[in-house]
XYZ file of C-alpha atoms in Angstrom:
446
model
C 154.441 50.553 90.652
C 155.363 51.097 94.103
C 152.839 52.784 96.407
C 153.446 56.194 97.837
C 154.073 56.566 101.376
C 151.584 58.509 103.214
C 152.426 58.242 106.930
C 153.381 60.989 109.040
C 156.609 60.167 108.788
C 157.073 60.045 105.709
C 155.596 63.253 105.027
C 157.591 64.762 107.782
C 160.474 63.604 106.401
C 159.672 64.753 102.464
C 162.051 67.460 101.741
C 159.602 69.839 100.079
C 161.172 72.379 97.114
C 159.077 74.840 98.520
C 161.168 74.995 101.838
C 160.132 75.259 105.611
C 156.448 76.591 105.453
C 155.940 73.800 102.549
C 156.586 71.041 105.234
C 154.736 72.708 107.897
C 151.817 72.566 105.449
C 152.121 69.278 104.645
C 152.357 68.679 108.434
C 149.536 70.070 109.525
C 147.648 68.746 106.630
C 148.543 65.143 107.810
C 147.410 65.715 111.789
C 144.046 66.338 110.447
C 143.707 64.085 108.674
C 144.606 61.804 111.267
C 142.838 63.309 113.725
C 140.006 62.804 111.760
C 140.154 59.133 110.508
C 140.322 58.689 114.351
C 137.347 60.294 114.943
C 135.412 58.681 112.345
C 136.947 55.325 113.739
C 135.516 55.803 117.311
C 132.429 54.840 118.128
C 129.288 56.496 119.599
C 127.703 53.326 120.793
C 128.179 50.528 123.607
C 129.580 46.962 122.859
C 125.181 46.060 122.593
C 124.822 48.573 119.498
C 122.804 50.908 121.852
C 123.296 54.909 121.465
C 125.438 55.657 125.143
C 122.985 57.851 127.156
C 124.662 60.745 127.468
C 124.997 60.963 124.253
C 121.250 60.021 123.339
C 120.614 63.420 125.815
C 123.407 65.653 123.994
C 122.016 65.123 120.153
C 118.714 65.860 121.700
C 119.516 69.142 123.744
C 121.225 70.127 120.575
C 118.388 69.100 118.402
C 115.825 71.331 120.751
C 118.154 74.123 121.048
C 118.335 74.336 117.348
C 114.730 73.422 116.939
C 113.663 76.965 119.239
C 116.219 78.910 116.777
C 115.049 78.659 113.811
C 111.212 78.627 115.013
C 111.867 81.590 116.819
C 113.368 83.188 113.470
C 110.704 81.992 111.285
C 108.279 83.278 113.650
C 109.568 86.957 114.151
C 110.389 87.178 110.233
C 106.866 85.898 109.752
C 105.114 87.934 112.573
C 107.143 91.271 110.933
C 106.078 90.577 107.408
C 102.331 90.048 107.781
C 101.608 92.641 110.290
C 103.776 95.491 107.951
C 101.700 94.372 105.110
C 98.381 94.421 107.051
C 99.735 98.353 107.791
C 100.347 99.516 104.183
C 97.308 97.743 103.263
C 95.346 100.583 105.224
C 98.173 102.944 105.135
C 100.793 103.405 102.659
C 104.551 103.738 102.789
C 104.558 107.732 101.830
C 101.525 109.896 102.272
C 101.726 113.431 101.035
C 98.855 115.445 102.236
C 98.369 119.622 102.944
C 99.025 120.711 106.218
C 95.351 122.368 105.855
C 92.842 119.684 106.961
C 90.345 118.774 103.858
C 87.278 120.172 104.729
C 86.066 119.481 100.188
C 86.789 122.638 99.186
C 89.365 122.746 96.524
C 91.834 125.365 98.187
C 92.849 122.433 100.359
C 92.860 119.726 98.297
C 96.221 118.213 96.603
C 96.019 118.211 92.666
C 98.310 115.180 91.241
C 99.470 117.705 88.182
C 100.970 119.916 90.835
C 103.526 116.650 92.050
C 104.971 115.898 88.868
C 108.431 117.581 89.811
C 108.202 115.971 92.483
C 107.513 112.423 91.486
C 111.018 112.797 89.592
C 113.053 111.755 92.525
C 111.038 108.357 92.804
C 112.387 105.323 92.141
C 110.988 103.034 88.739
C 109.088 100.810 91.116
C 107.445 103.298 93.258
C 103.496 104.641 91.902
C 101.821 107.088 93.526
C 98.400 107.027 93.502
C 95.733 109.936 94.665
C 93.382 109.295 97.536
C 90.298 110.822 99.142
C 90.215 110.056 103.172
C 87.055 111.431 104.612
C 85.269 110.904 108.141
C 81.607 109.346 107.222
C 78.956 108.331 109.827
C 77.609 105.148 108.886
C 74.053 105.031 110.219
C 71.181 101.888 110.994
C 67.832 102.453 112.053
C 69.045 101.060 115.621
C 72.905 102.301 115.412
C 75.660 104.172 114.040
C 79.235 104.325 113.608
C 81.856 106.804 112.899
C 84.650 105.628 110.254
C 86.899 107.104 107.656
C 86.074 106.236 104.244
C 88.824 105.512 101.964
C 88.066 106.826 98.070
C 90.785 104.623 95.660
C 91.413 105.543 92.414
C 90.294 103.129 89.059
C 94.276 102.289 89.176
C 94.514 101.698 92.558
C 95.390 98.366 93.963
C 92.290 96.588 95.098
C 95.085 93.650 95.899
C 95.090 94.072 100.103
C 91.604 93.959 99.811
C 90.316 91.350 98.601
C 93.045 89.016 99.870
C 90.978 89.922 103.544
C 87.594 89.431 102.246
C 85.454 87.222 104.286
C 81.953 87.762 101.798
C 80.693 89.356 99.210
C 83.077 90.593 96.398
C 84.829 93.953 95.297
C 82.530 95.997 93.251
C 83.361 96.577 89.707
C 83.534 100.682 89.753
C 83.845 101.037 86.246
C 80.358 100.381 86.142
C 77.773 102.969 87.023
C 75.174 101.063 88.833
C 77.868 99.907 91.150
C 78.999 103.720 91.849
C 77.596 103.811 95.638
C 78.902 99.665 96.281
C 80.923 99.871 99.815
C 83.329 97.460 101.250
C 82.895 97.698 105.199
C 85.014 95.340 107.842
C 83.818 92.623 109.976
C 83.910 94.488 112.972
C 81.959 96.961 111.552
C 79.042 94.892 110.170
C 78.936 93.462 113.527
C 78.409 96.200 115.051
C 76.103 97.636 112.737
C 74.160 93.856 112.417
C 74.077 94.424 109.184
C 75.811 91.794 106.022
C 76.625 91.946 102.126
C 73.635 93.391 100.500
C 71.808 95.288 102.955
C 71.954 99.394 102.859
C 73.375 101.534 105.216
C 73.140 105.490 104.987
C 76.042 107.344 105.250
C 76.709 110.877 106.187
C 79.858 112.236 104.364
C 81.771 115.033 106.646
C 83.346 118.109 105.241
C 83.910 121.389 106.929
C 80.141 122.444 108.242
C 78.489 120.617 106.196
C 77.608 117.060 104.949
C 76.147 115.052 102.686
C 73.647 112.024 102.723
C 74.176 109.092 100.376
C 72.493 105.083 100.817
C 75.194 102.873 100.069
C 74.865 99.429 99.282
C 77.537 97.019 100.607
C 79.007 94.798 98.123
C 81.762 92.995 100.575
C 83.242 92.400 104.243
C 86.992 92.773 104.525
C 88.542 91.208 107.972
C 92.428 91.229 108.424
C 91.882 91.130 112.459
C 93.567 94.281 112.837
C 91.156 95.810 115.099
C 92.717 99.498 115.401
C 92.204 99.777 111.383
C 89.118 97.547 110.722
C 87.076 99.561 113.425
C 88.268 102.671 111.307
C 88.107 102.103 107.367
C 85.261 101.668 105.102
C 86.071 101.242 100.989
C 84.922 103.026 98.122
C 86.039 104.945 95.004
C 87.985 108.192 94.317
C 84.680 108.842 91.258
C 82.244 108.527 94.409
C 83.661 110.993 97.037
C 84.899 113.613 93.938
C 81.071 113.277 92.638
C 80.042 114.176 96.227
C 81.924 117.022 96.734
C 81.525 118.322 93.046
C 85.140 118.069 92.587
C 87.728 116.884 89.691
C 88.996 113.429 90.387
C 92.346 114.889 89.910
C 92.091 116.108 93.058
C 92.328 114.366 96.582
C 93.178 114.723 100.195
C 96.054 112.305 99.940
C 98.802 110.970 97.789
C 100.034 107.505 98.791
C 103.267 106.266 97.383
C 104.018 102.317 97.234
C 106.182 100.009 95.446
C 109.702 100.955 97.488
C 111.533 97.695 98.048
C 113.065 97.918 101.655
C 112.834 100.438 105.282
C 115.855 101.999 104.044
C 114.412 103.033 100.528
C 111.383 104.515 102.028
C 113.116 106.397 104.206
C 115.538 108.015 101.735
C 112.300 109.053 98.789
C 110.548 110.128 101.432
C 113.180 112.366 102.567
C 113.917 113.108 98.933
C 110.374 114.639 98.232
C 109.719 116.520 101.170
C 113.281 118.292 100.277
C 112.192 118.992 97.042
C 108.732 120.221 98.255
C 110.069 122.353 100.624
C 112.774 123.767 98.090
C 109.352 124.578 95.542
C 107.728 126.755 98.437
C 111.539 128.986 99.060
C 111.982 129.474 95.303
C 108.024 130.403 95.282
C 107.376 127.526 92.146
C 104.739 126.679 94.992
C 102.926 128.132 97.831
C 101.241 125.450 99.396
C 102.724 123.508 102.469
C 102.519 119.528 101.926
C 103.589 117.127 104.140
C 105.444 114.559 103.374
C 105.045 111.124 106.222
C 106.594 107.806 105.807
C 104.924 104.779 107.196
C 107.186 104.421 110.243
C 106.322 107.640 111.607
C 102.599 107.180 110.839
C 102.696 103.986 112.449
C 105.193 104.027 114.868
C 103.591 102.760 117.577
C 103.462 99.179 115.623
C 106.626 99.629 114.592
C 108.336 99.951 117.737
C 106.455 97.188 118.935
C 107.954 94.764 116.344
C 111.458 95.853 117.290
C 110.794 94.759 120.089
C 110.654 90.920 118.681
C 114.127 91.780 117.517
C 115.882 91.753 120.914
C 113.355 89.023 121.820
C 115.142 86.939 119.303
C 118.621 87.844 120.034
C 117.814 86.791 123.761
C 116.464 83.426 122.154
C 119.338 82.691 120.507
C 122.256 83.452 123.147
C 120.215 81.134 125.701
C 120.415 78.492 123.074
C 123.651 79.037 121.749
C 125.027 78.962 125.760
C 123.022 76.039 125.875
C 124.520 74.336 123.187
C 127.852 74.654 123.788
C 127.412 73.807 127.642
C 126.475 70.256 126.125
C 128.679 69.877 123.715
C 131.214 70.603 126.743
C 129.633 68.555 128.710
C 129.926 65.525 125.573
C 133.716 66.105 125.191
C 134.362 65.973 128.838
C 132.024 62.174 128.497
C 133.946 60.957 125.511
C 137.443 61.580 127.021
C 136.619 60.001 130.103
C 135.222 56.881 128.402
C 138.159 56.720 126.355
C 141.318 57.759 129.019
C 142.792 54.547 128.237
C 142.884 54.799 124.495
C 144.342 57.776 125.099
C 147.144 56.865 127.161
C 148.056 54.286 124.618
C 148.029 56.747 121.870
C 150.447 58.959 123.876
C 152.610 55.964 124.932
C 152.856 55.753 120.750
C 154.271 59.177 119.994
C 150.799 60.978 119.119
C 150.883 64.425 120.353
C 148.860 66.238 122.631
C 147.065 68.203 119.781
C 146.605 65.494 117.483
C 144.509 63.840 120.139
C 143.001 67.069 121.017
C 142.021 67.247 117.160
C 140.419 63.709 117.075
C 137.916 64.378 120.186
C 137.012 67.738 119.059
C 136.345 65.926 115.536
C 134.180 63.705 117.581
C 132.504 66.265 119.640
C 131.278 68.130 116.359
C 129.723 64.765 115.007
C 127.385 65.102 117.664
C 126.648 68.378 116.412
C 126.455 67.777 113.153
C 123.770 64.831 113.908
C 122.134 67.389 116.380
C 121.902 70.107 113.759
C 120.436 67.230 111.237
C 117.938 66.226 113.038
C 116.964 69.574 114.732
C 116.573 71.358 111.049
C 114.841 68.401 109.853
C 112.361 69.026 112.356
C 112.236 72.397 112.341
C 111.812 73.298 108.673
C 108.897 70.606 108.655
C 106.969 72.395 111.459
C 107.580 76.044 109.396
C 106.159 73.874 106.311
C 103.363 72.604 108.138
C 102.420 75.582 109.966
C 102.367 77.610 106.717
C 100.404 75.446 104.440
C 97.589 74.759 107.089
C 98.067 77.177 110.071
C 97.474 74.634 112.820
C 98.803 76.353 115.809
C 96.266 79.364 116.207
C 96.612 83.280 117.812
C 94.065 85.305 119.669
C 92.998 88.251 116.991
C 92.592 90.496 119.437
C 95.912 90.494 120.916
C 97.759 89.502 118.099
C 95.801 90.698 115.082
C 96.860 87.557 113.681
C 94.304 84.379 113.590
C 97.437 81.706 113.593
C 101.488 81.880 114.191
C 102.630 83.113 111.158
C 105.981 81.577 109.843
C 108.667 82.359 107.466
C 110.909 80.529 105.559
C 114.158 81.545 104.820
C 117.042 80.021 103.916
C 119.656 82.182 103.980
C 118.895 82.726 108.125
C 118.902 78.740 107.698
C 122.188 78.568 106.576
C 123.840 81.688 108.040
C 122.589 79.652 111.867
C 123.910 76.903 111.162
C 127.473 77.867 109.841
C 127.580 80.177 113.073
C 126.608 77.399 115.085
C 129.262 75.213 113.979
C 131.717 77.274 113.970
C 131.551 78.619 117.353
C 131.121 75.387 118.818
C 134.438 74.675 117.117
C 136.501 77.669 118.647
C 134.356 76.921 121.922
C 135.796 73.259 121.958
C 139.633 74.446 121.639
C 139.996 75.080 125.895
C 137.922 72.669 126.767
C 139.835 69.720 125.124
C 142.940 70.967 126.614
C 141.902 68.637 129.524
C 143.939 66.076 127.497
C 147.489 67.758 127.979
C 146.662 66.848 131.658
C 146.271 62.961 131.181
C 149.785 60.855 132.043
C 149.653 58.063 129.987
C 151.851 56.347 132.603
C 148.853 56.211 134.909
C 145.748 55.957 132.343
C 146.747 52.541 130.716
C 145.307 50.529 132.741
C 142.766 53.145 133.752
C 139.030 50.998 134.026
């Protein structure tokens, strides 16, 4: 059987059924292809087998640039997530309090019961979960310390922490003998010079008066987070309500977790404070809660890690300027090495943007091996750095003990499409340079 022909001409010759666009198809199929099998023919070495230098130095610029990227994304994504989690570990997405401080009287205390209209308009995930926050004076025969002391509930999640406990353990509260068992921070211990076991006394505020209990503490939390650890002691919802004589149905706080993303927070927690406030007009309630969301609560941390955001996007333009300015610079090396084969090829009949085609082909092999090599790299440092946290932080300015690091592929692969393909359209002028080359006066060119 005879072999099809597959040269240009021929297919610029084939009279397709399909009509004009057909050919044109076929056409432009055929100068990439080409153009390619060109490109893959050309070589990136001298006659010796060695890598050319300046292309050695444009893999590697690439291979930084791309490098910085994606540890600048893993970082920020990494940075974001740990320090939101170490704030709705102390805090929690939605609070609902009274606008009437808590001073343990039961007029100003929330009752759960009363929320249960409410809690409609939560999503499936979300809980809710009743809290008692209450200033406490934690005292030492040679110091003392002022701290709020946070009273969970039997369901609450104990998760946060003791994922940040240094010693000691979390009390079992079902247990009576372990009633009066405290978790206090680092900081605080320090400060106090006291460890897991010894017995602090503790002066529970409320209104004008307080009361005296000796607590015993049973573990030392430390998530490095200075502004919170110098603030909250642990303890149970059954210890503060057995203090102030109160049902543990009632608290001084409702926190609300579980919502999936900023945007869903934002919306419940609009949703309930509209359906509080409609309760109080249509008089099914008379008491004035408030309803916060984390990002108001903690805004100032917030604000700060938006900052990162624009840090990044300044990141990534320098690098993405800087890799196309050497892939430039590698086209404009290529087609000067070459001038002569390209004369010849124009002296044959091959067009301007064939040839255009074939060095821009060329051109994106270094990026390809550039982007290989760079997210090779890359991906093992954000591996490394998360399994043993080698490259370390200063606590206090970072409330982070190491560089946290995120993996994510979908910012992985989302990079490097954009990469390549704006290094492609960034190419197109460039190579244009060729149109300019008179083969009459390149043949011989040395």
């Amino acid at each position: 059987m005879k072999e099809p022909c597959l040269s240009k001409a021929c297919i610029a010759n084939f009279r397709s059924p399909f009509g004009q666009n057909s050919r044109n198809l076929f056409n432009f199929v055929a100068d990439m292809t080409l153009a390619l099998f060109i490109a893959r023919r050309l070589s990136l070495r001298t006659a010796s087998g060695k890598t050319q230098s300046g292309i050695a130095i444009a893999v590697t610029g690439i291979a930084l640039s791309v490098i910085v990227m994606l540890l600048s994304i893993a970082v920020m994504m990494g940075f974001k997530n740990e320090i939101r989690h170490k704030i709705m570990g102390f805090d929690s997405q939605i609070t609902i309090s009274l606008h009437a401080p808590s001073d343990g009287r039961d007029g100003s205390l929330i009752n759960i019961d009363d929320l249960d209209k409410a809690f409609k308009v939560l999503p499936q995930n979300a809980s809710a979960t009743l809290t008692i926050r209450q200033p406490v004076i934690l005292k030492t025969p040679d110091n003392f310390i002022g701290a709020v002391v946070k009273g969970m509930g039997r369901d609450h999640d104990w998760k946060f922490v003791s994922e940040n406990l240094t010693a000691g353990t979390i009390p079992d509260y079902n247990a009576d003998s372990t009633l009066y068992h405290t978790v206090i921070s680092h900081n605080i211990a320090q400060k106090l010079n006291v460890g897991c076991g010894d017995k602090i006394d503790a002066y529970f505020l409320g209104g004008d008066t307080y009361r005296t209990r000796r607590l015993k503490i049973a573990g030392i939390y430390d998530t490095h987070f200075s502004e919170y650890d110098n603030a909250y002691i642990f303890a149970t919802l059954p210890m503060l309500s057995a203090l102030a004589g109160i049902d543990e149905r009632l608290g001084t706080v409702v926190e609300i977790n579980g919502l999936d993303s900023d945007t869903e927070i934002s919306e419940t927690a609009g949703k309930l404070s509209a359906t509080l406030m409609d309760d109080i007009y249509t008089g099914r309630s008379d008491k004035f809660y408030s309803v916060t969301d984390v990002h108001s609560s903690a805004a100032l941390y917030f604000n700060w890690l938006a900052l990162l955001d624009t840090n990044v996007i300044v990141i990534l333009t320098i690098m993405s300027l800087l890799t196309c300015l050497t892939l430039v610079s590698s086209l404009f090396i290529l087609i000067l090495r070459r001038v002569n084969m390209i004369g010849i090829l124009k002296a044959l009949g091959a067009s301007d943007s064939l040839i255009r085609r074939a060095f821009v082909w060329l051109t994106m092999r270094l990026l390809i091996l550039g982007l290989l090599i760079g997210n090779a790299i890359a991906i093992g440092i954000i591996l490394l750095q998360t399994t043993t946290g080698f490259i370390p932080l200063d606590p206090e300015a970072y409330y982070l003990d190491h560089v946290p690091m995120e993996f994510n592929l979908a910012a992985l692969l989302i990079l490097n499409a954009g990469i390549i393909l704006v290094s492609a359209l960034v190419l197109i002028l460039p190579s244009a340079i060729i149109t300019t080359i008179p083969p009459s006066r390149v043949i011989n060119y040395d």
